[in-house]
mmCIF file of C-alpha atoms in Angstrom:
data_model
loop_
_atom_site.group_PDB
_atom_site.id
_atom_site.type_symbol
_atom_site.label_atom_id
_atom_site.label_comp_id
_atom_site.label_asym_id
_atom_site.label_seq_id
_atom_site.Cartn_x
_atom_site.Cartn_y
_atom_site.Cartn_z
ATOM 1 C CA MET A 228 0.000 0.000 0.000
ATOM 2 C CA ALA A 229 2.857 2.378 0.776
ATOM 3 C CA LEU A 230 4.235 1.913 -2.743
ATOM 4 C CA ALA A 231 0.872 2.891 -4.258
ATOM 5 C CA ASP A 232 0.719 5.939 -1.974
ATOM 6 C CA GLU A 233 4.229 6.940 -3.023
ATOM 7 C CA ARG A 234 3.388 6.613 -6.723
ATOM 8 C CA LEU A 235 0.241 8.686 -6.300
ATOM 9 C CA ARG A 236 2.106 11.309 -4.258
ATOM 10 C CA ARG A 237 4.418 11.964 -7.249
ATOM 11 C CA PHE A 238 1.421 13.387 -9.098
ATOM 12 C CA LYS A 239 0.143 15.518 -6.239
ATOM 13 C CA THR A 240 2.094 18.668 -7.135
ATOM 14 C CA PRO A 241 1.455 18.576 -10.904
ATOM 15 C CA LEU A 242 -2.231 17.862 -10.274
ATOM 16 C CA ARG A 243 -2.353 20.837 -7.912
ATOM 17 C CA TYR A 244 -1.246 23.084 -10.786
ATOM 18 C CA VAL A 245 -3.853 21.535 -13.071
ATOM 19 C CA MET A 246 -6.520 22.058 -10.435
ATOM 20 C CA GLY A 247 -5.520 25.664 -9.890
ATOM 21 C CA ALA A 248 -5.582 26.397 -13.611
ATOM 22 C CA LEU A 249 -8.997 24.762 -14.047
ATOM 23 C CA TYR A 250 -10.538 26.803 -11.237
ATOM 24 C CA VAL A 251 -9.004 30.035 -12.503
ATOM 25 C CA LEU A 252 -10.345 29.286 -15.993
ATOM 26 C CA ALA A 253 -13.779 28.430 -14.619
ATOM 27 C CA GLY A 254 -13.778 31.616 -12.561
ATOM 28 C CA VAL A 255 -12.815 33.741 -15.562
ATOM 29 C CA MET A 256 -15.679 32.195 -17.524
ATOM 30 C CA HIS A 257 -18.079 33.602 -14.900
ATOM 31 C CA PHE A 258 -17.100 37.034 -16.214
ATOM 32 C CA VAL A 259 -16.996 36.074 -19.911
ATOM 33 C CA VAL A 260 -20.511 34.568 -20.021
ATOM 34 C CA PRO A 261 -22.114 35.570 -16.719
ATOM 35 C CA ASN A 262 -25.679 35.249 -17.981
ATOM 36 C CA ALA A 263 -25.132 31.590 -18.870
ATOM 37 C CA TYR A 264 -24.096 30.905 -15.280
ATOM 38 C CA ALA A 265 -26.943 33.016 -13.884
ATOM 39 C CA GLN A 266 -29.442 30.798 -15.716
ATOM 40 C CA VAL A 267 -28.428 27.778 -13.653
ATOM 41 C CA VAL A 268 -28.713 29.475 -10.255
ATOM 42 C CA PRO A 269 -31.822 27.991 -8.660
ATOM 43 C CA PRO A 270 -34.608 30.575 -8.465
ATOM 44 C CA VAL A 271 -34.792 30.244 -4.672
ATOM 45 C CA PHE A 272 -31.467 32.100 -4.464
ATOM 46 C CA PRO A 273 -31.617 35.892 -4.764
ATOM 47 C CA ALA A 274 -29.412 38.019 -7.023
ATOM 48 C CA ALA A 275 -28.288 35.265 -9.395
ATOM 49 C CA LEU A 276 -25.892 37.498 -11.328
ATOM 50 C CA ALA A 277 -24.240 38.751 -8.137
ATOM 51 C CA LEU A 278 -23.792 35.142 -6.993
ATOM 52 C CA VAL A 279 -22.184 34.324 -10.337
ATOM 53 C CA TYR A 280 -19.664 37.138 -9.920
ATOM 54 C CA VAL A 281 -18.938 36.270 -6.284
ATOM 55 C CA SER A 282 -18.402 32.597 -7.131
ATOM 56 C CA GLY A 283 -16.222 33.608 -10.095
ATOM 57 C CA VAL A 284 -13.994 35.733 -7.866
ATOM 58 C CA ALA A 285 -13.862 32.887 -5.341
ATOM 59 C CA GLU A 286 -12.871 30.355 -8.001
ATOM 60 C CA ILE A 287 -10.114 32.594 -9.301
ATOM 61 C CA ALA A 288 -8.742 33.450 -5.848
ATOM 62 C CA LEU A 289 -8.950 29.892 -4.537
ATOM 63 C CA GLY A 290 -7.556 28.465 -7.784
ATOM 64 C CA VAL A 291 -4.520 30.706 -7.413
ATOM 65 C CA GLY A 292 -4.324 29.958 -3.693
ATOM 66 C CA VAL A 293 -4.251 26.186 -4.130
ATOM 67 C CA VAL A 294 -1.140 26.468 -6.335
ATOM 68 C CA PHE A 295 1.036 27.904 -3.569
ATOM 69 C CA ARG A 296 2.125 25.583 -0.742
ATOM 70 C CA ARG A 297 1.710 28.314 1.838
ATOM 71 C CA THR A 298 -1.997 28.813 1.004
ATOM 72 C CA GLN A 299 -2.780 25.399 -0.455
ATOM 73 C CA ARG A 300 -4.644 23.930 2.523
ATOM 74 C CA ALA A 301 -6.803 26.988 3.220
ATOM 75 C CA ALA A 302 -7.590 27.402 -0.485
ATOM 76 C CA ALA A 303 -8.458 23.714 -0.805
ATOM 77 C CA TRP A 304 -10.892 23.992 2.115
ATOM 78 C CA GLY A 305 -12.384 27.045 0.412
ATOM 79 C CA LEU A 306 -12.779 25.084 -2.810
ATOM 80 C CA VAL A 307 -14.455 22.203 -0.970
ATOM 81 C CA ALA A 308 -16.912 24.716 0.503
ATOM 82 C CA LEU A 309 -17.444 26.304 -2.915
ATOM 83 C CA LEU A 310 -18.113 22.935 -4.541
ATOM 84 C CA VAL A 311 -20.710 22.170 -1.877
ATOM 85 C CA ALA A 312 -22.235 25.647 -2.285
ATOM 86 C CA VAL A 313 -22.680 25.322 -6.057
ATOM 87 C CA PHE A 314 -24.064 21.784 -5.895
ATOM 88 C CA PRO A 315 -27.679 23.051 -5.864
ATOM 89 C CA ALA A 316 -27.051 24.624 -9.285
ATOM 90 C CA ASN A 317 -26.008 21.217 -10.633
ATOM 91 C CA VAL A 318 -29.120 19.603 -9.150
ATOM 92 C CA TYR A 319 -31.266 22.408 -10.591
ATOM 93 C CA MET A 320 -29.754 21.860 -14.046
ATOM 94 C CA ALA A 321 -30.381 18.107 -13.850
ATOM 95 C CA THR A 322 -33.997 18.452 -12.734
ATOM 96 C CA SER A 323 -35.306 21.537 -14.523
ATOM 97 C CA ASP A 324 -34.930 21.142 -18.310
ATOM 98 C CA ILE A 325 -32.964 24.365 -18.669
ATOM 99 C CA VAL A 326 -32.150 25.565 -22.162
ATOM 100 C CA LEU A 327 -29.138 27.837 -21.842
ATOM 101 C CA GLU A 328 -29.384 31.029 -23.838
ATOM 102 C CA GLY A 329 -26.337 32.872 -25.126
ATOM 103 C CA VAL A 330 -24.058 29.834 -25.353
ATOM 104 C CA PRO A 331 -22.937 27.765 -28.360
ATOM 105 C CA ALA A 332 -25.617 25.395 -29.684
ATOM 106 C CA ALA A 333 -23.672 22.306 -28.547
ATOM 107 C CA LEU A 334 -23.880 23.520 -24.925
ATOM 108 C CA ARG A 335 -27.413 24.908 -25.047
ATOM 109 C CA GLU A 336 -29.180 21.661 -24.136
ATOM 110 C CA PRO A 337 -26.845 19.210 -22.397
ATOM 111 C CA SER A 338 -28.044 15.610 -22.417
ATOM 112 C CA ASP A 339 -29.849 14.285 -19.379
ATOM 113 C CA ALA A 340 -27.047 11.744 -18.946
ATOM 114 C CA ALA A 341 -24.421 14.492 -18.862
ATOM 115 C CA LEU A 342 -26.438 16.512 -16.363
ATOM 116 C CA TRP A 343 -26.944 13.554 -14.042
ATOM 117 C CA LEU A 344 -23.332 12.359 -14.374
ATOM 118 C CA ARG A 345 -22.241 15.809 -13.301
ATOM 119 C CA LEU A 346 -23.670 15.193 -9.818
ATOM 120 C CA PRO A 347 -21.298 12.338 -8.853
ATOM 121 C CA LEU A 348 -18.503 14.187 -10.671
ATOM 122 C CA GLN A 349 -18.938 16.898 -8.054
ATOM 123 C CA GLY A 350 -18.057 14.269 -5.440
ATOM 124 C CA VAL A 351 -14.907 13.370 -7.375
ATOM 125 C CA LEU A 352 -13.939 17.057 -7.467
ATOM 126 C CA VAL A 353 -14.511 17.342 -3.708
ATOM 127 C CA ALA A 354 -12.332 14.268 -3.103
ATOM 128 C CA TRP A 355 -9.576 15.628 -5.364
ATOM 129 C CA THR A 356 -9.684 18.988 -3.625
ATOM 130 C CA TRP A 357 -9.816 17.422 -0.166
ATOM 131 C CA TRP A 358 -6.506 15.683 -0.960
ATOM 132 C CA TYR A 359 -4.878 19.127 -0.705
ATOM 133 C CA THR A 360 -6.414 19.910 2.683
ATOM 134 C CA ARG A 361 -4.217 17.272 4.319
ATOM 135 C CA PRO A 362 -0.675 18.169 5.257
ATOM 136 C CA ALA A 363 1.990 16.522 3.159
ATOM 137 C CA PRO A 364 4.563 14.444 5.073
ATOM 138 C CA ALA A 365 7.090 17.269 4.567
ATOM 139 C CA ASP A 366 4.584 19.709 6.123
ATOM 140 C CA ALA A 367 4.235 17.428 9.155
ATOM 141 C CA ASP A 368 8.030 17.298 9.553
ATOM 142 C CA GLU A 369 8.293 21.086 9.302
ATOM 143 C CA THR A 370 5.603 21.714 11.932
ATOM 144 C CA SER A 371 7.004 19.159 14.362
ATOM 145 C CA SER A 372 10.469 20.691 14.208
ATOM 146 C CA ALA A 373 9.238 24.277 14.601
#
């Protein structure tokens, strides 16, 4: 088991950079096509466009934060919270037959399968992000010697 952990650990840093870049890109898209994102905010939430901008800023800031070792753990916890917070939008998309306006035709009406598969994918993203909330063995050595 230790060998498998060691092999997986080799990818932890490169995957952290990938994660950071994906969240920054996703956050930027909140400002590029904000109305598309606002359409998937469940109607029970007020000020959909404001929520889109706030979540976009959060994704950008936390995506940058997860890249740096000093802020990685706090940013990862923030991303876990953000993923949980946006989960209702994914459920709303899967259950409400939304036709997205202002997006390319291929994205306008995602398949039901894609919408429902997105729900467990959110769990995978939480698990991936949670991996960065745990101190690395080097972090544990540094804190014990300080």
